[in-house]
Short mmCIF file of C-alpha atoms in Angstrom, two decimals:
data_model
loop_
_atom_site.label_atom_id
_atom_site.label_comp_id
_atom_site.label_asym_id
_atom_site.label_seq_id
_atom_site.Cartn_x
_atom_site.Cartn_y
_atom_site.Cartn_z
CA UNK A 291 17.44 39.55 31.44
CA UNK A 292 18.97 40.59 27.78
CA UNK A 293 16.22 40.77 25.71
CA UNK A 294 18.03 38.74 22.96
CA UNK A 295 17.67 35.84 24.92
CA UNK A 296 13.97 36.87 26.08
CA UNK A 297 10.85 34.98 23.68
CA UNK A 298 7.38 35.20 23.08
CA UNK A 299 5.80 31.59 24.18
CA UNK A 300 4.68 31.09 21.52
CA UNK A 301 8.15 31.20 19.94
CA UNK A 302 9.47 29.26 22.61
CA UNK A 303 6.72 26.12 22.45
CA UNK A 304 7.57 26.41 19.03
CA UNK A 305 11.23 26.08 19.34
CA UNK A 306 10.84 23.33 21.87
CA UNK A 307 8.08 21.44 19.37
CA UNK A 308 11.43 21.76 16.55
CA UNK A 309 13.55 20.37 19.32
CA UNK A 310 12.08 17.32 20.12
CA UNK A 311 10.70 15.94 16.67
CA UNK A 312 14.11 16.38 15.53
CA UNK A 313 15.82 13.96 18.65
CA UNK A 314 12.47 11.43 18.87
CA UNK A 315 12.91 11.75 14.51
CA UNK A 316 16.84 10.61 14.70
CA UNK A 317 15.53 7.47 17.23
CA UNK A 318 12.43 6.71 15.01
CA UNK A 319 14.92 3.95 13.10
CA UNK A 320 15.36 2.67 16.61
CA UNK A 321 14.20 -1.01 16.75
CA UNK A 322 11.00 -0.66 18.93
CA UNK A 323 11.77 -4.55 20.93
CA UNK A 324 8.82 -4.83 22.94
CA UNK A 325 6.77 -7.42 22.35
CA UNK A 326 3.42 -6.67 20.11
CA UNK A 327 0.44 -6.85 22.20
CA UNK A 328 -2.40 -6.23 20.00
CA UNK A 329 -5.35 -5.53 21.64
CA UNK A 330 -9.07 -5.23 19.41
CA UNK A 331 -12.67 -3.08 20.47
CA UNK A 332 -15.10 -1.07 18.10
CA UNK A 333 -16.23 2.17 18.96
CA UNK A 334 -19.79 2.37 19.63
CA UNK A 335 -20.10 4.12 16.06
CA UNK A 336 -19.15 0.92 14.69
CA UNK A 337 -15.48 1.90 13.59
CA UNK A 338 -13.05 -1.24 14.06
CA UNK A 339 -9.79 -0.40 16.36
CA UNK A 340 -6.45 -2.04 16.74
CA UNK A 341 -4.20 -0.87 18.94
CA UNK A 342 -0.34 -1.19 20.13
CA UNK A 343 1.09 0.33 22.81
CA UNK A 344 5.21 1.19 22.30
CA UNK A 345 6.19 3.41 25.70
CA UNK A 346 9.99 3.34 24.18
CA UNK A 347 9.52 6.88 22.13
CA UNK A 348 6.91 9.96 23.16
CA UNK A 349 5.50 9.38 19.77
CA UNK A 350 2.03 8.61 18.32
CA UNK A 351 0.97 7.20 15.13
CA UNK A 352 -2.92 6.72 14.46
CA UNK A 353 -4.20 6.27 10.70
CA UNK A 354 -7.96 6.21 9.79
CA UNK A 355 -8.57 3.67 6.75
CA UNK A 356 -11.94 3.50 4.63
CA UNK A 357 -12.79 0.55 2.59
CA UNK A 358 -12.90 3.69 -0.16
CA UNK A 359 -10.10 2.19 -2.64
CA UNK A 360 -10.72 2.99 -6.55
CA UNK A 361 -12.95 -0.67 -6.77
CA UNK A 362 -15.41 1.41 -5.42
CA UNK A 363 -15.19 3.99 -7.99
CA UNK A 364 -17.98 2.17 -10.45
CA UNK A 365 -18.73 4.26 -13.54
CA UNK A 366 -16.50 7.13 -12.46
CA UNK A 367 -12.93 5.90 -12.24
CA UNK A 368 -10.23 8.37 -10.45
CA UNK A 369 -13.78 9.37 -8.26
CA UNK A 370 -11.27 7.46 -5.09
CA UNK A 371 -8.68 8.95 -5.48
CA UNK A 372 -9.73 12.64 -6.71
CA UNK A 373 -11.36 12.42 -2.78
CA UNK A 374 -9.08 11.28 -1.21
CA UNK A 375 -6.22 13.84 -1.99
CA UNK A 376 -8.60 16.63 -1.59
CA UNK A 377 -8.65 15.71 1.85
CA UNK A 378 -6.68 18.26 4.17
CA UNK A 379 -7.43 20.79 2.13
CA UNK A 380 -10.47 22.25 3.15
CA UNK A 381 -12.62 22.42 6.07
CA UNK A 382 -15.20 24.49 7.21
CA UNK A 383 -13.83 26.34 9.13
CA UNK A 384 -9.94 26.59 7.79
CA UNK A 385 -8.70 26.51 4.34
CA UNK A 386 -5.56 25.20 2.85
CA UNK A 387 -3.16 27.07 4.47
CA UNK A 388 -4.71 26.83 7.94
CA UNK A 389 -4.44 23.42 7.85
CA UNK A 390 -1.02 23.00 6.60
CA UNK A 391 0.74 25.94 9.39
CA UNK A 392 -1.64 23.91 11.93
CA UNK A 393 -0.39 20.37 11.84
CA UNK A 394 3.37 22.38 10.68
CA UNK A 395 2.90 24.34 14.58
CA UNK A 396 2.67 21.40 16.34
CA UNK A 397 5.59 19.18 14.52
CA UNK A 398 2.98 16.75 13.61
CA UNK A 399 3.17 15.08 10.13
CA UNK A 400 -0.25 14.31 8.51
CA UNK A 401 -0.37 11.95 5.36
CA UNK A 402 -3.54 9.97 3.07
CA UNK A 403 -2.85 7.34 0.26
CA UNK A 404 -5.24 5.43 -1.61
CA UNK A 405 -5.15 1.99 -3.23
CA UNK A 406 -7.08 -0.40 -4.98
CA UNK A 407 -8.79 -1.69 -1.53
CA UNK A 408 -8.63 1.21 0.78
CA UNK A 409 -7.85 5.30 1.72
CA UNK A 410 -5.98 5.87 4.38
CA UNK A 411 -4.94 8.87 6.42
CA UNK A 412 -2.41 8.60 8.74
CA UNK A 413 -0.95 11.53 11.51
CA UNK A 414 2.39 11.30 13.57
CA UNK A 415 2.46 13.22 16.81
CA UNK A 416 4.14 13.60 20.34
CA UNK A 417 2.28 12.60 22.62
CA UNK A 418 3.21 15.38 25.19
CA UNK A 419 0.46 17.40 26.15
CA UNK A 420 -1.35 20.07 24.92
CA UNK A 421 0.52 19.23 21.60
CA UNK A 422 -1.39 15.92 21.45
CA UNK A 423 -5.39 16.97 22.19
CA UNK A 424 -4.83 19.39 19.13
CA UNK A 425 -3.01 17.74 16.63
CA UNK A 426 -5.63 14.67 17.17
CA UNK A 427 -8.62 17.51 16.94
CA UNK A 428 -6.87 19.24 13.55
CA UNK A 429 -6.52 15.55 12.22
CA UNK A 430 -10.58 14.52 13.16
CA UNK A 431 -11.48 17.96 12.17
CA UNK A 432 -10.18 17.86 8.20
CA UNK A 433 -11.34 14.08 7.97
CA UNK A 434 -14.86 14.50 9.68
CA UNK A 435 -15.52 18.16 8.23
CA UNK A 436 -13.92 17.96 4.96
CA UNK A 437 -15.20 20.88 2.08
CA UNK A 438 -14.28 20.21 -1.82
CA UNK A 439 -14.13 24.22 -2.71
CA UNK A 440 -13.93 24.53 -6.90
CA UNK A 441 -11.15 26.53 -7.37
CA UNK A 442 -9.03 24.17 -5.41
CA UNK A 443 -10.34 21.46 -6.43
CA UNK A 444 -9.75 22.54 -11.07
CA UNK A 445 -6.34 23.59 -9.78
CA UNK A 446 -5.96 19.66 -8.45
CA UNK A 447 -7.33 18.73 -11.25
CA UNK A 448 -4.77 20.34 -13.57
CA UNK A 449 -1.78 18.66 -12.13
CA UNK A 450 -3.38 15.46 -11.54
CA UNK A 451 -3.83 15.65 -15.42
CA UNK A 452 -0.56 16.09 -16.02
CA UNK A 453 0.87 13.86 -13.50
CA UNK A 454 -1.06 10.85 -15.27
CA UNK A 455 -0.06 12.52 -18.61
CA UNK A 456 3.53 12.00 -17.38
CA UNK A 457 3.01 8.68 -16.06
CA UNK A 458 1.93 7.49 -19.65
CA UNK A 459 5.23 8.81 -21.36
CA UNK A 460 7.33 6.16 -18.61
CA UNK A 461 7.48 3.01 -20.35
CA UNK A 462 7.47 1.60 -17.48
CA UNK A 463 4.64 3.49 -14.94
CA UNK A 464 2.55 2.72 -18.39
CA UNK A 465 3.35 -1.04 -19.06
CA UNK A 466 1.89 -1.65 -15.12
CA UNK A 467 -1.05 0.57 -15.60
CA UNK A 468 -1.98 -1.70 -18.63
CA UNK A 469 -0.97 -5.05 -16.90
CA UNK A 470 -3.68 -4.89 -14.34
CA UNK A 471 -5.85 -3.45 -16.82
CA UNK A 472 -5.78 -6.87 -18.97
CA UNK A 473 -5.25 -9.15 -15.94
CA UNK A 474 -8.68 -7.64 -14.17
CA UNK A 475 -10.10 -6.87 -17.39
CA UNK A 476 -13.72 -5.55 -16.29
CA UNK A 477 -13.51 -6.37 -12.85
CA UNK A 478 -12.86 -3.03 -10.55
CA UNK A 479 -9.00 -3.73 -9.92
CA UNK A 480 -8.33 -3.36 -13.45
CA UNK A 481 -9.12 0.78 -13.18
CA UNK A 482 -6.26 2.31 -12.37
CA UNK A 483 -5.94 3.81 -9.34
CA UNK A 484 -5.41 7.15 -10.71
CA UNK A 485 -8.20 7.22 -12.71
CA UNK A 486 -9.51 7.81 -16.13
CA UNK A 487 -8.53 11.41 -17.77
CA UNK A 488 -11.80 11.86 -19.46
CA UNK A 489 -13.36 11.03 -16.59
CA UNK A 490 -11.83 13.52 -13.91
CA UNK A 491 -12.00 16.09 -16.54
CA UNK A 492 -15.75 15.77 -15.62
CA UNK A 493 -15.18 15.35 -11.88
CA UNK A 494 -17.29 17.86 -9.04
CA UNK A 495 -17.66 18.76 -6.23
CA UNK A 496 -20.71 17.17 -6.00
CA UNK A 497 -19.58 13.98 -7.12
CA UNK A 498 -16.84 14.17 -4.66
CA UNK A 499 -19.22 15.06 -1.44
CA UNK A 500 -21.24 11.91 -2.04
CA UNK A 501 -18.28 9.54 -1.95
CA UNK A 502 -17.47 11.00 0.76
CA UNK A 503 -20.65 10.47 2.23
CA UNK A 504 -21.35 7.26 1.46
CA UNK A 505 -17.67 5.68 2.02
CA UNK A 506 -15.97 7.75 4.91
CA UNK A 507 -19.23 6.89 7.90
CA UNK A 508 -17.73 5.25 10.66
CA UNK A 509 -19.17 1.27 10.42
CA UNK A 510 -16.55 1.58 6.90
CA UNK A 511 -13.78 2.77 9.13
CA UNK A 512 -10.86 1.36 11.14
CA UNK A 513 -8.64 3.35 13.43
CA UNK A 514 -5.21 1.94 14.40
CA UNK A 515 -3.32 3.19 17.05
CA UNK A 516 0.66 2.73 17.84
CA UNK A 517 2.96 4.78 20.60
CA UNK A 518 2.93 6.37 24.07
CA UNK A 519 -0.33 5.36 25.38
CA UNK A 520 -2.08 3.63 27.64
CA UNK A 521 -5.14 1.45 26.44
CA UNK A 522 -7.56 4.04 27.59
CA UNK A 523 -5.95 6.89 26.10
CA UNK A 524 -6.21 5.00 23.12
CA UNK A 525 -10.24 4.69 23.33
CA UNK A 526 -10.76 8.18 24.37
CA UNK A 527 -8.81 8.80 21.41
CA UNK A 528 -10.97 6.23 19.01
CA UNK A 529 -13.80 7.44 20.44
CA UNK A 530 -14.00 10.89 19.81
CA UNK A 531 -12.81 10.21 16.47
CA UNK A 532 -15.29 8.25 15.85
CA UNK A 533 -18.05 10.02 16.87
CA UNK A 534 -17.47 12.86 14.92
CA UNK A 535 -18.11 10.17 11.57
CA UNK A 536 -21.18 9.42 10.39
CA UNK A 537 -22.56 6.16 11.15
CA UNK A 538 -22.85 5.54 8.00
CA UNK A 539 -23.06 1.61 6.54
CA UNK A 540 -20.16 -0.83 5.81
CA UNK A 541 -19.34 -0.83 1.51
CA UNK A 542 -20.78 -4.15 0.24
CA UNK A 543 -18.12 -7.22 -1.05
CA UNK A 544 -16.33 -5.95 -4.40
CA UNK A 545 -17.02 -8.93 -7.05
CA UNK A 546 -14.65 -12.40 -7.37
CA UNK A 547 -12.26 -11.59 -10.64
CA UNK A 548 -12.50 -13.87 -13.47
CA UNK A 549 -8.82 -15.11 -14.66
CA UNK A 550 -7.84 -13.31 -18.29
CA UNK A 551 -7.51 -15.33 -21.03
CA UNK A 552 -3.60 -16.35 -21.36
CA UNK A 553 -1.40 -15.46 -24.17
CA UNK A 554 1.27 -12.70 -25.52
CA UNK A 555 -0.03 -8.80 -26.14
CA UNK A 556 2.49 -6.31 -27.41
CA UNK A 557 1.82 -2.54 -26.97
CA UNK A 558 3.60 -0.35 -29.34
CA UNK A 559 5.65 2.24 -27.28
CA UNK A 560 9.49 4.07 -28.76
CA UNK A 561 12.13 3.30 -26.54
CA UNK A 562 14.98 1.49 -26.29
CA UNK A 563 14.05 -1.23 -23.91
CA UNK A 564 10.96 -3.20 -23.51
CA UNK A 565 9.02 -3.27 -19.98
CA UNK A 566 7.83 -6.89 -19.46
CA UNK A 567 5.23 -8.33 -17.19
CA UNK A 568 4.16 -12.08 -16.84
CA UNK A 569 1.51 -13.05 -14.73
CA UNK A 570 -1.68 -14.29 -13.68
CA UNK A 571 -4.25 -14.10 -11.00
CA UNK A 572 -2.96 -14.74 -7.51
CA UNK A 573 -4.71 -15.43 -4.22
CA UNK A 574 -6.51 -13.26 -1.34
CA UNK A 575 -5.11 -11.78 1.34
CA UNK A 576 -5.38 -14.52 4.40
CA UNK A 577 -5.82 -17.70 2.06
CA UNK A 578 -4.17 -20.38 3.63
CA UNK A 579 -1.60 -21.05 1.11
CA UNK A 580 -0.18 -17.96 1.32
CA UNK A 581 2.44 -18.66 3.11
CA UNK A 582 3.65 -21.33 1.12
CA UNK A 583 2.89 -19.25 -2.20
CA UNK A 584 5.57 -16.40 -0.37
CA UNK A 585 8.35 -18.84 0.54
CA UNK A 586 8.19 -20.01 -2.97
CA UNK A 587 8.41 -16.92 -4.77
CA UNK A 588 10.84 -15.69 -1.97
CA UNK A 589 13.50 -18.75 -4.14
CA UNK A 590 11.73 -17.90 -7.38
CA UNK A 591 12.01 -14.24 -7.52
CA UNK A 592 10.71 -12.48 -4.25
CA UNK A 593 14.70 -12.10 -2.53
CA UNK A 594 16.75 -10.02 -5.32
CA UNK A 595 20.48 -11.72 -6.40
CA UNK A 596 19.50 -14.55 -3.82
CA UNK A 597 16.94 -15.70 -6.67
CA UNK A 598 16.68 -18.12 -9.21
CA UNK A 599 15.39 -15.69 -11.71
CA UNK A 600 18.26 -12.90 -11.08
CA UNK A 601 20.61 -16.26 -11.86
CA UNK A 602 19.01 -17.71 -14.58
CA UNK A 603 18.02 -14.14 -16.15
CA UNK A 604 20.79 -11.80 -15.40
CA UNK A 605 23.92 -13.52 -13.54
CA UNK A 606 24.05 -16.42 -16.69
CA UNK A 607 22.76 -14.81 -20.00
CA UNK A 608 23.00 -10.66 -18.72
CA UNK A 609 19.64 -9.97 -20.37
CA UNK A 610 18.38 -7.24 -17.36
CA UNK A 611 19.92 -5.47 -14.65
CA UNK A 612 16.73 -6.26 -12.71
CA UNK A 613 13.68 -9.06 -12.67
CA UNK A 614 11.37 -9.48 -10.01
CA UNK A 615 8.21 -11.67 -9.12
CA UNK A 616 5.86 -10.82 -6.66
CA UNK A 617 2.30 -11.68 -5.00
CA UNK A 618 -0.05 -8.36 -4.31
CA UNK A 619 -2.86 -10.46 -2.10
CA UNK A 620 -5.56 -7.82 -1.83
CA UNK A 621 -8.94 -7.87 -0.68
CA UNK A 622 -9.96 -10.22 -3.64
CA UNK A 623 -7.17 -12.40 -5.49
CA UNK A 624 -4.70 -10.10 -6.24
CA UNK A 625 -1.97 -10.51 -9.02
CA UNK A 626 1.15 -12.41 -9.29
CA UNK A 627 3.70 -11.25 -11.80
CA UNK A 628 7.14 -11.13 -13.45
CA UNK A 629 8.61 -8.35 -14.16
CA UNK A 630 11.59 -6.62 -15.88
CA UNK A 631 12.96 -4.72 -18.59
CA UNK A 632 15.44 -5.42 -21.09
CA UNK A 633 16.95 -4.23 -24.72
CA UNK A 634 14.34 -4.76 -27.58
CA UNK A 635 16.24 -7.69 -29.44
CA UNK A 636 16.13 -9.27 -26.01
CA UNK A 637 12.61 -9.60 -25.01
CA UNK A 638 12.01 -13.10 -26.88
CA UNK A 639 15.17 -14.42 -25.24
CA UNK A 640 14.11 -12.77 -22.09
CA UNK A 641 10.51 -14.09 -21.98
CA UNK A 642 11.84 -18.05 -22.85
CA UNK A 643 14.13 -18.46 -19.87
CA UNK A 644 11.24 -16.58 -17.44
CA UNK A 645 8.91 -19.53 -18.62
CA UNK A 646 11.81 -22.41 -18.62
CA UNK A 647 12.96 -20.95 -14.94
CA UNK A 648 9.21 -21.01 -14.13
CA UNK A 649 8.68 -24.53 -15.47
CA UNK A 650 11.84 -25.69 -13.24
CA UNK A 651 11.19 -24.40 -10.39
CA UNK A 652 7.41 -25.69 -10.59
CA UNK A 653 9.63 -29.08 -11.59
CA UNK A 654 11.52 -29.11 -8.14
CA UNK A 655 13.84 -26.90 -6.35
CA UNK A 656 17.30 -27.09 -5.07
CA UNK A 657 17.22 -28.07 -1.14
CA UNK A 658 20.22 -26.25 -0.43
CA UNK A 659 18.96 -23.48 -1.66
CA UNK A 660 15.65 -23.97 -0.25
CA UNK A 661 16.87 -24.03 3.29
CA UNK A 662 19.40 -21.01 2.84
CA UNK A 663 15.74 -18.83 1.24
CA UNK A 664 13.96 -19.57 4.77
CA UNK A 665 16.42 -18.36 6.82
CA UNK A 666 17.03 -15.90 5.06
CA UNK A 667 13.78 -15.14 5.16
CA UNK A 668 13.36 -16.30 9.27
CA UNK A 669 16.68 -13.86 9.72
CA UNK A 670 15.02 -10.63 8.63
CA UNK A 671 11.52 -11.34 9.70
CA UNK A 672 12.00 -9.14 12.66
CA UNK A 673 12.94 -6.45 10.90
CA UNK A 674 9.84 -6.11 9.26
CA UNK A 675 8.28 -4.76 12.34
CA UNK A 676 10.87 -2.80 14.93
CA UNK A 677 9.77 0.87 14.79
CA UNK A 678 6.26 2.51 15.43
CA UNK A 679 5.28 3.06 11.06
CA UNK A 680 5.81 -0.65 10.43
CA UNK A 681 3.66 -1.96 13.17
CA UNK A 682 0.71 0.43 11.51
CA UNK A 683 1.11 -1.04 8.33
CA UNK A 684 0.87 -4.34 9.70
CA UNK A 685 -1.93 -3.05 11.92
CA UNK A 686 -3.69 -1.98 8.86
CA UNK A 687 -3.19 -5.03 6.88
CA UNK A 688 -4.51 -7.12 10.56
CA UNK A 689 -7.46 -5.55 10.58
CA UNK A 690 -8.66 -4.94 7.04
CA UNK A 691 -8.71 -8.60 5.82
CA UNK A 692 -9.89 -10.18 9.31
CA UNK A 693 -6.56 -12.18 10.02
CA UNK A 694 -5.78 -13.12 12.92
CA UNK A 695 -4.31 -11.06 16.16
CA UNK A 696 -1.42 -13.42 16.60
CA UNK A 697 -0.46 -12.85 12.74
CA UNK A 698 3.03 -11.64 13.34
CA UNK A 699 4.02 -14.40 15.18
CA UNK A 700 2.14 -16.85 13.15
CA UNK A 701 3.22 -16.07 10.33
CA UNK A 702 7.18 -17.11 10.84
CA UNK A 703 6.10 -20.34 12.60
CA UNK A 704 4.34 -21.17 9.72
CA UNK A 705 7.05 -21.08 7.47
CA UNK A 706 9.55 -22.68 9.88
CA UNK A 707 7.03 -25.54 9.23
CA UNK A 708 6.94 -25.44 5.52
CA UNK A 709 8.22 -28.38 3.92
CA UNK A 710 9.77 -28.21 0.38
CA UNK A 711 6.68 -30.05 -0.95
CA UNK A 712 4.22 -27.73 0.52
CA UNK A 713 5.87 -24.91 -1.24
CA UNK A 714 5.52 -27.86 -4.41
CA UNK A 715 1.89 -28.77 -4.26
CA UNK A 716 0.85 -24.93 -3.69
CA UNK A 717 2.41 -23.12 -6.37
CA UNK A 718 1.30 -26.05 -9.06
CA UNK A 719 -2.43 -25.37 -7.67
CA UNK A 720 -2.14 -21.79 -7.93
CA UNK A 721 0.21 -21.23 -10.67
CA UNK A 722 -0.28 -22.51 -14.12
CA UNK A 723 2.46 -21.68 -16.95
CA UNK A 724 -0.16 -22.11 -19.45
CA UNK A 725 -2.31 -19.53 -18.47
CA UNK A 726 0.22 -16.63 -18.09
CA UNK A 727 -1.12 -13.59 -19.40
CA UNK A 728 2.28 -11.40 -21.22
CA UNK A 729 2.81 -8.26 -21.79
CA UNK A 730 5.53 -6.81 -23.78
CA UNK A 731 5.48 -2.66 -23.72
CA UNK A 732 8.30 -1.37 -26.41
CA UNK A 733 9.41 -2.71 -30.15
CA UNK A 734 10.56 -6.05 -29.19
CA UNK A 735 11.92 -8.17 -31.85
CA UNK A 736 9.83 -11.02 -32.14
CA UNK A 737 9.98 -14.05 -34.54
CA UNK A 738 7.15 -14.03 -36.75
CA UNK A 739 5.67 -16.98 -35.02
CA UNK A 740 6.80 -16.35 -31.14
#
């Protein structure tokens, strides 16, 4: 054989992985059309598991989440985020480079994310052996055997503090952070996920390890699996992960937030544009009125150019490039908010038009527009879970928030059944213009008595 054609076994394996992964990544954008059959069970250690078989592609996506979001920070804002971001950088057996090389050599992708409610770790791998088992072993090791070396922590502390400072210099990001703080006041949701710079300066490896040992436990965990696997394979995978975790105890409930005092606050920020947010507390995930609130918001400000806010604020008056509204339901009541950016000398007019549009919407809205927006939402519904990673996201939501397993079928049915009167009744019950908190960050030009 020609020496140029001779490859060592490891290089042949790496080339095979690369070729297979490239082809599969191109296929991941193709719809997953099989009917979803969500299976659920608990591991022996108490972790909740949700599984959907998708045999169309020889690929597996798995997510391990913990009820360990920034709402668990307590008196140390930033603790959950710092802990979550350190996972995957060191174990008792491997350093950061060895972990990164391990995933790369297997053609696997590891990611992490921290939000207010949860911390999530995901893995994407081919289902071909021995790649799958090796990838799962490494995934489990980096989470179940995490360490927090002081030198790496200090390096990441510097990076995090720099990123936080840079974010505060971007008007839109700073305004959003301030809005959450004002809306939730002393509630855990009011703390920025990234945390407080003074606290982050003082965090130690012992702080991170204590948080990790309290919350990264089986009783506080959920495992979601989507891919070309049988249920018996999924059960074996979930059990292998769960038994590597300490059993621990489930996190306690977080408090119910209190409504904010309504009114307008202006925060000075040197910029040509004013960042504007107005809103109030909405509803928690799973609230029975969410269907009607979601559909109504789709018409008001959640559907881009088809929304009433875009029509009134942008199309008719040219005050903004973009305006939006949304609900963000969480474990406890999430926010409902309207957002836009406008020239400083147009901020007051934009605020007036937003409030008038909301009042008009609550009074009544056009039947034809309502029918169109409903069909727009229903027509695009299947695209919300047409790939493995989208399905994984819904499994996370369904499991963590204790939604019914038929949620993806029940949601469009509930939307279809809604009448205009149902939407108006829900909005009038939950959204009260007199109770809105409004924030302007910039140098808005306002009348002396706005």
